Coordinates of C-alpha atoms in Angstrom, one line a residue:
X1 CA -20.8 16.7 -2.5
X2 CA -20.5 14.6 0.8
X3 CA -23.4 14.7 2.8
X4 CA -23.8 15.2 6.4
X5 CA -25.5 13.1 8.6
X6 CA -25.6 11.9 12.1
X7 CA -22.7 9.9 13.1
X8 CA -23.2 6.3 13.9
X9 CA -22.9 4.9 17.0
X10 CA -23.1 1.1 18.0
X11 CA -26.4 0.9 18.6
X12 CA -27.9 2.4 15.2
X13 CA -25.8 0.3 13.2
X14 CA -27.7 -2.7 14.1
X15 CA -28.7 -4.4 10.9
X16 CA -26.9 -1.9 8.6
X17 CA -23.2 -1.5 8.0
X18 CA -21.2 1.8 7.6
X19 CA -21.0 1.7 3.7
X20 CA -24.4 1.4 3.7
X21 CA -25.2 4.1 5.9
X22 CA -23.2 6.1 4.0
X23 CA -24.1 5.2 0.4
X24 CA -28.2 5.8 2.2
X25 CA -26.6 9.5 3.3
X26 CA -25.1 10.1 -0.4
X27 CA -27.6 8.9 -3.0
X28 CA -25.6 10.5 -6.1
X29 CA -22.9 8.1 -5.3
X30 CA -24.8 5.3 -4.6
X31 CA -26.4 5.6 -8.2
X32 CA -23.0 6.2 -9.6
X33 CA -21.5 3.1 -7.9
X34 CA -24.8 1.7 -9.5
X35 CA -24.3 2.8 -12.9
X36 CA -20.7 1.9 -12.9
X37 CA -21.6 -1.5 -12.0
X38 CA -24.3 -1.8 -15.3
X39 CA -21.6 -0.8 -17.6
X40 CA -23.2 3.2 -18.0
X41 CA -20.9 4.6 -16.1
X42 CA -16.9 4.8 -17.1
X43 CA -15.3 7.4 -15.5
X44 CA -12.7 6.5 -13.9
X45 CA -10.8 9.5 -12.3
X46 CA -14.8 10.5 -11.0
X47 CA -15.2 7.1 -9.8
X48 CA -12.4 7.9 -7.7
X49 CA -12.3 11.4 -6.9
X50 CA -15.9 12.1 -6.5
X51 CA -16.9 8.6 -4.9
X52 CA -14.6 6.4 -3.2
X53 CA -12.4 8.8 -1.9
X54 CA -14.7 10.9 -0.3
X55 CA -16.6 7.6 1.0
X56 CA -13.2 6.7 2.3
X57 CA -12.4 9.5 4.0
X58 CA -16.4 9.4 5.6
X59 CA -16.6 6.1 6.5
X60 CA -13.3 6.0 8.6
X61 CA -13.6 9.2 10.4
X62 CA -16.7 7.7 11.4
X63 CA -14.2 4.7 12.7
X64 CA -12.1 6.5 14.6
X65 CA -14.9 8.6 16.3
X66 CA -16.4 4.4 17.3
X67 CA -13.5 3.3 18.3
X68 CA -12.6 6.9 20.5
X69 CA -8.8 6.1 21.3
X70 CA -8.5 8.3 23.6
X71 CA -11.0 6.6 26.1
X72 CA -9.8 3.0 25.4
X73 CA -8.7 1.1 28.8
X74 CA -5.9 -1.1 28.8
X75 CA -7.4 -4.3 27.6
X76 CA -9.3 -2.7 24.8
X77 CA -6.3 -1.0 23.3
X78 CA -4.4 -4.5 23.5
X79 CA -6.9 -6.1 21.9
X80 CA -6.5 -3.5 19.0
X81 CA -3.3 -3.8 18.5
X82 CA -3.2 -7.5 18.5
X83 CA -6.0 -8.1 15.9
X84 CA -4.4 -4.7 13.9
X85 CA -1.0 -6.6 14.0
X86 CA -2.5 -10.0 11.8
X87 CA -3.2 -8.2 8.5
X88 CA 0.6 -6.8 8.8
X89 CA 1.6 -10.4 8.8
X90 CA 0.2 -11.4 5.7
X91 CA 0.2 -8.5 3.4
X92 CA 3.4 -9.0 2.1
X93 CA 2.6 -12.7 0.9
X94 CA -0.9 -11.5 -0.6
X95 CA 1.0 -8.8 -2.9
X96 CA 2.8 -11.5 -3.5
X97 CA 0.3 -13.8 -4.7
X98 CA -1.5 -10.7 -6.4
X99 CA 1.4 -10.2 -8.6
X100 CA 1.6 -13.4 -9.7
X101 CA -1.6 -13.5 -10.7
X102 CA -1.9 -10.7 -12.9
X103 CA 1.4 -10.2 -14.6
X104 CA -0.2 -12.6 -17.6
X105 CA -2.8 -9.8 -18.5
X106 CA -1.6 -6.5 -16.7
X107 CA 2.5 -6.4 -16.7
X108 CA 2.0 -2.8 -15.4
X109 CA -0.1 -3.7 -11.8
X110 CA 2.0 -6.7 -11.5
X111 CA 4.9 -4.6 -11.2
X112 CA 3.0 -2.1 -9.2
X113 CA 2.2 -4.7 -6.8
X114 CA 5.7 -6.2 -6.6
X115 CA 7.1 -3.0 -6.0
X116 CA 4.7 -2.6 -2.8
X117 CA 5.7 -5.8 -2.3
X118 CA 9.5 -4.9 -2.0
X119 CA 8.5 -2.1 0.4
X120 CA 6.1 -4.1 3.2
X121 CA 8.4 -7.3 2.5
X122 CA 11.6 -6.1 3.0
X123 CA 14.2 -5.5 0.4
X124 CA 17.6 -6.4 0.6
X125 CA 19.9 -3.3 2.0
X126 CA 17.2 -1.4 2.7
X127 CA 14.6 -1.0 5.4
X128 CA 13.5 -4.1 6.9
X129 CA 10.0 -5.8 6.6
X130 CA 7.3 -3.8 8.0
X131 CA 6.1 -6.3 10.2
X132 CA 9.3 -7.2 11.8
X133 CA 9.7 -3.1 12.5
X134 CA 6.4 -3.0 13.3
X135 CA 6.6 -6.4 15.8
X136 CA 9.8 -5.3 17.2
X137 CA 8.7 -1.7 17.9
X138 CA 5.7 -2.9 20.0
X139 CA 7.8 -5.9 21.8
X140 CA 10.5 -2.4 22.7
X141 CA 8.3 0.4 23.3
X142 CA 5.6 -1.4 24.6
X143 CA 6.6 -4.5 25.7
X144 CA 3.7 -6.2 23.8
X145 CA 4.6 -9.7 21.9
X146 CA 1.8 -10.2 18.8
X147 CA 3.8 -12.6 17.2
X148 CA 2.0 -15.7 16.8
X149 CA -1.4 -14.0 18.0
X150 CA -4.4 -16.2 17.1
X151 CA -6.7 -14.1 15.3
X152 CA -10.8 -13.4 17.0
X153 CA -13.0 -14.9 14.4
X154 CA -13.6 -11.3 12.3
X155 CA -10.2 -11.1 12.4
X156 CA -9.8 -14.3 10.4
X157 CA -12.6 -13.5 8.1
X158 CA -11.2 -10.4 7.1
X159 CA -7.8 -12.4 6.2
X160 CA -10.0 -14.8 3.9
X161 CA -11.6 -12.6 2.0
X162 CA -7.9 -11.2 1.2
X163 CA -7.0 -14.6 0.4
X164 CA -9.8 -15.9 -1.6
X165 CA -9.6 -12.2 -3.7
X166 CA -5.5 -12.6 -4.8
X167 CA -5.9 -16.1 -5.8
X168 CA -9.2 -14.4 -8.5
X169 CA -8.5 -15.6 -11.9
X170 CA -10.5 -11.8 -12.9
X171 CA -7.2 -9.4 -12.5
X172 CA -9.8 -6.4 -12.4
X173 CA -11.1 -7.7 -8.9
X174 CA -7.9 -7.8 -7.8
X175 CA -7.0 -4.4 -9.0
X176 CA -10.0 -2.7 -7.2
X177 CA -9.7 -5.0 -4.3
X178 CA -6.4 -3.9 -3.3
X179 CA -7.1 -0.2 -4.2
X180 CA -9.9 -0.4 -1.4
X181 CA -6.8 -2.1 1.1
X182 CA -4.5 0.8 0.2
X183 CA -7.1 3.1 0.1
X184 CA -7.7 3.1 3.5
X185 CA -3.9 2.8 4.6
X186 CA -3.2 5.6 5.8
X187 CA -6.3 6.4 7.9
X188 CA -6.0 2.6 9.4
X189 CA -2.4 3.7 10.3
X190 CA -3.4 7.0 12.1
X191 CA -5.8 5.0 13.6
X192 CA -3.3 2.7 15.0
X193 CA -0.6 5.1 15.9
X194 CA -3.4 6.9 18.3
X195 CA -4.5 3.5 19.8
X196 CA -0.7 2.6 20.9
X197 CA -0.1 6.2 22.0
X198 CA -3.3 5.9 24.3
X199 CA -1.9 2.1 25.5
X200 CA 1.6 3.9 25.9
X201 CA 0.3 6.6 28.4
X202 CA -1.8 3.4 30.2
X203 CA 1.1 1.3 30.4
X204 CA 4.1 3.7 31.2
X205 CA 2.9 7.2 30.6
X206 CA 4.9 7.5 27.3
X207 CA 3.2 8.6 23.8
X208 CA 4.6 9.7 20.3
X209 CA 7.8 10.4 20.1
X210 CA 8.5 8.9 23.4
X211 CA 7.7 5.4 22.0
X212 CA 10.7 6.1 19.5
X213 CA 10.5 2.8 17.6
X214 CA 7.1 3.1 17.0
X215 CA 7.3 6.3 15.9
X216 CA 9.9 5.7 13.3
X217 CA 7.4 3.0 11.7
X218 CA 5.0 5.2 11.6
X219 CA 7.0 8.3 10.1
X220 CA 8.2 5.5 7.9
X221 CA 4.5 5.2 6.3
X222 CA 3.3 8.8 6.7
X223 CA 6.4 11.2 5.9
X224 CA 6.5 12.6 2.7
X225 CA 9.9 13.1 3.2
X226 CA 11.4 9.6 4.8
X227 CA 13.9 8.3 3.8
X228 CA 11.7 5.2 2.5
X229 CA 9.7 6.9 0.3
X230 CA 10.4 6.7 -2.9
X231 CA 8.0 8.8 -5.2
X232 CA 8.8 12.1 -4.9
X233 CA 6.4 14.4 -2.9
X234 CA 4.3 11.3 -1.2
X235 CA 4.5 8.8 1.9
X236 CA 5.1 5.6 1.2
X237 CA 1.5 5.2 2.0
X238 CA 0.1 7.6 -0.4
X239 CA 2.2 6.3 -3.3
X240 CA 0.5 2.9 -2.6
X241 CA -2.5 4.7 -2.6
X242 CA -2.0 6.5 -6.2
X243 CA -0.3 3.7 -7.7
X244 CA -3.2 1.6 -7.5
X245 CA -5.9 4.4 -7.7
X246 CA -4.2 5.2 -11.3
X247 CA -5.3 1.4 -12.8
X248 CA -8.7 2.6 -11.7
X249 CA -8.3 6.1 -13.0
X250 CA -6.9 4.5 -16.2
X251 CA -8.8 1.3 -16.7
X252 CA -9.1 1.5 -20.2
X253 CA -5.8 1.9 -21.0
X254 CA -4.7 -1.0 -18.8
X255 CA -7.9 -3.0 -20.4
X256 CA -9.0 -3.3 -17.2
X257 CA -12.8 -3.6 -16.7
X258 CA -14.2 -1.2 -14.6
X259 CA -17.4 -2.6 -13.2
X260 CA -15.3 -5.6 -12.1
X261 CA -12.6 -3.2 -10.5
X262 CA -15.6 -1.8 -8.3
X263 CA -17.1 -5.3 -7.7
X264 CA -13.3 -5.7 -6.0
X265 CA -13.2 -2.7 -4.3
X266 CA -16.6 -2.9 -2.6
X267 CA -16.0 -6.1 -1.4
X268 CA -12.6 -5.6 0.0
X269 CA -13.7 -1.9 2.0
X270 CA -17.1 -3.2 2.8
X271 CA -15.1 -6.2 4.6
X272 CA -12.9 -3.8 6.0
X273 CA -15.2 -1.7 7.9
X274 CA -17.2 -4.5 8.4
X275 CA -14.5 -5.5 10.7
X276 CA -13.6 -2.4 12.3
X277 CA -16.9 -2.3 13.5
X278 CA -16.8 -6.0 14.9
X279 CA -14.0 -4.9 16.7
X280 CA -15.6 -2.3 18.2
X281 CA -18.5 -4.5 19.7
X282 CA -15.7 -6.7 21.5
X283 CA -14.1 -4.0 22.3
X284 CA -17.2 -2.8 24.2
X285 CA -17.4 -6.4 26.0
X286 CA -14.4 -5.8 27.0
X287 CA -15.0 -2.5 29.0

């Protein structure tokens, strides 16, 4: 069971991080991530279920409540979206790269990560690249150009770590990594569709539907029933999310080693809210 505890704010999470926090809130998952790690622990559908989903759903609800869309000015929303924007750019490439990299040892998560790929990449006579939508939507809704935006330094860190992970010779890592970058999909996406709502009503007093591109792209991700989803009864979002959570789920099937899984996973989401948070602190100079 998730524990309560008092939310963070910017100030108390000097010199602590929002994984740790929460792993300091919920001690049974800490010494199950702990156990999992020293080889004593293999479960993975509870490794899922009863640990990193819940600290998923914890950790960025605790997000959105630091970043508060709704008060964002101007400027801070911009900033957002521009520094949201450079992961889009390069996820398709690091799928890429991903499935290259494992299809030797793990046919089944190489295809699993081409056919993500397919999806965020564009595939021929189907819907376009996410990022062009997603570029184009903001550049006609919005009138905001990303497109070429030189990433703040946290930004670029985040985008190494990606890097330095789909180029691991240990296809585990990788497996566990990228669960943690789906994982958190579609909360980073609600998250996003609230901040360029909030820059929409700033900028020309439009929101949602209003801003119809944008909300195609984001229907496009979130709709069960869209007409780019293509496993019955999910988003495209959540069957990213369940495609890669079943290599966890199933690790010894796939002879996939599950310590190293986690090991991938708690470096990618650490780094992830790791920079959340950053943002949030320039987001703050910014005010």
């Amino acid at each position: 069971m998730t524990a309560t505890a008092p939310a963070p704010t910017l100030d108390t999470l000097h010199g602590t991080s929002l994984v740790e926090a929460y792993l300091k809130a919920n001690p049974e998952t800490r010494s199950y991530i702990h156990a999992t790690l020293q080889g004593t622990r293999n479960s993975g559908d509870d490794l899922v279920d009863k640990h990193l989903k819940p600290m998923i759903d914890t950790v960025y609800r605790q997000i959105r409540a630091l970043v508060d869309p709704s008060s964002l000015t101007e400027a801070q929303a911009r900033m957002y979206i521009a520094e949201l924007a450079v992961f889009a750019r390069h996820n398709a490439q690091f799928l890429r790269l991903a499935a290259a990299q494992v299809y030797g040892s793990c046919p089944a998560l190489g295809h699993e990560f081409d056919r993500n790929f397919l999806e965020e990449g564009g595939e021929p006579g189907k819907v376009p690249a996410h990022y062009i939508l997603y570029t184009r939507a903001l550049l006609a809704d919005l009138g905001l150009c990303v497109n070429g935006h030189v990433p703040a330094d946290e930004t670029a860190k985040l985008v190494l770590q990606h890097q330095v992970l789909v180029n691991s010779h240990m296809t585990s890592l990788i497996a566990g990594g990228y669960y943690a970058t789906e994982g958190v999909a579609v909360a980073e996406t609600e998250i996003l569709r609230e901040i360029t709502d909030r820059y929409g009503e700033l900028t020309s007093g439009a929101s949602g539907a209003a801003l119809k591109h944008l909300d195609y792209y984001y229907r496009l991700h979130l709709d069960k029933g869209h007409e780019a989803a293509q496993v019955g009864g999910m988003s495209v979002e959540e069957a990213h999310i369940e495609g890669l959570a079943r290599f966890i789920r199933q690790s010894e099937l796939f002879r996939l080693d599950l310590p190293q899984a986690l090991e991938g996973f708690l470096q990618i989401f650490n780094a992830m809210a790791h920079w959340w948070t950053q943002l949030t602190y320039r987001a703050r100079e910014l005010n």
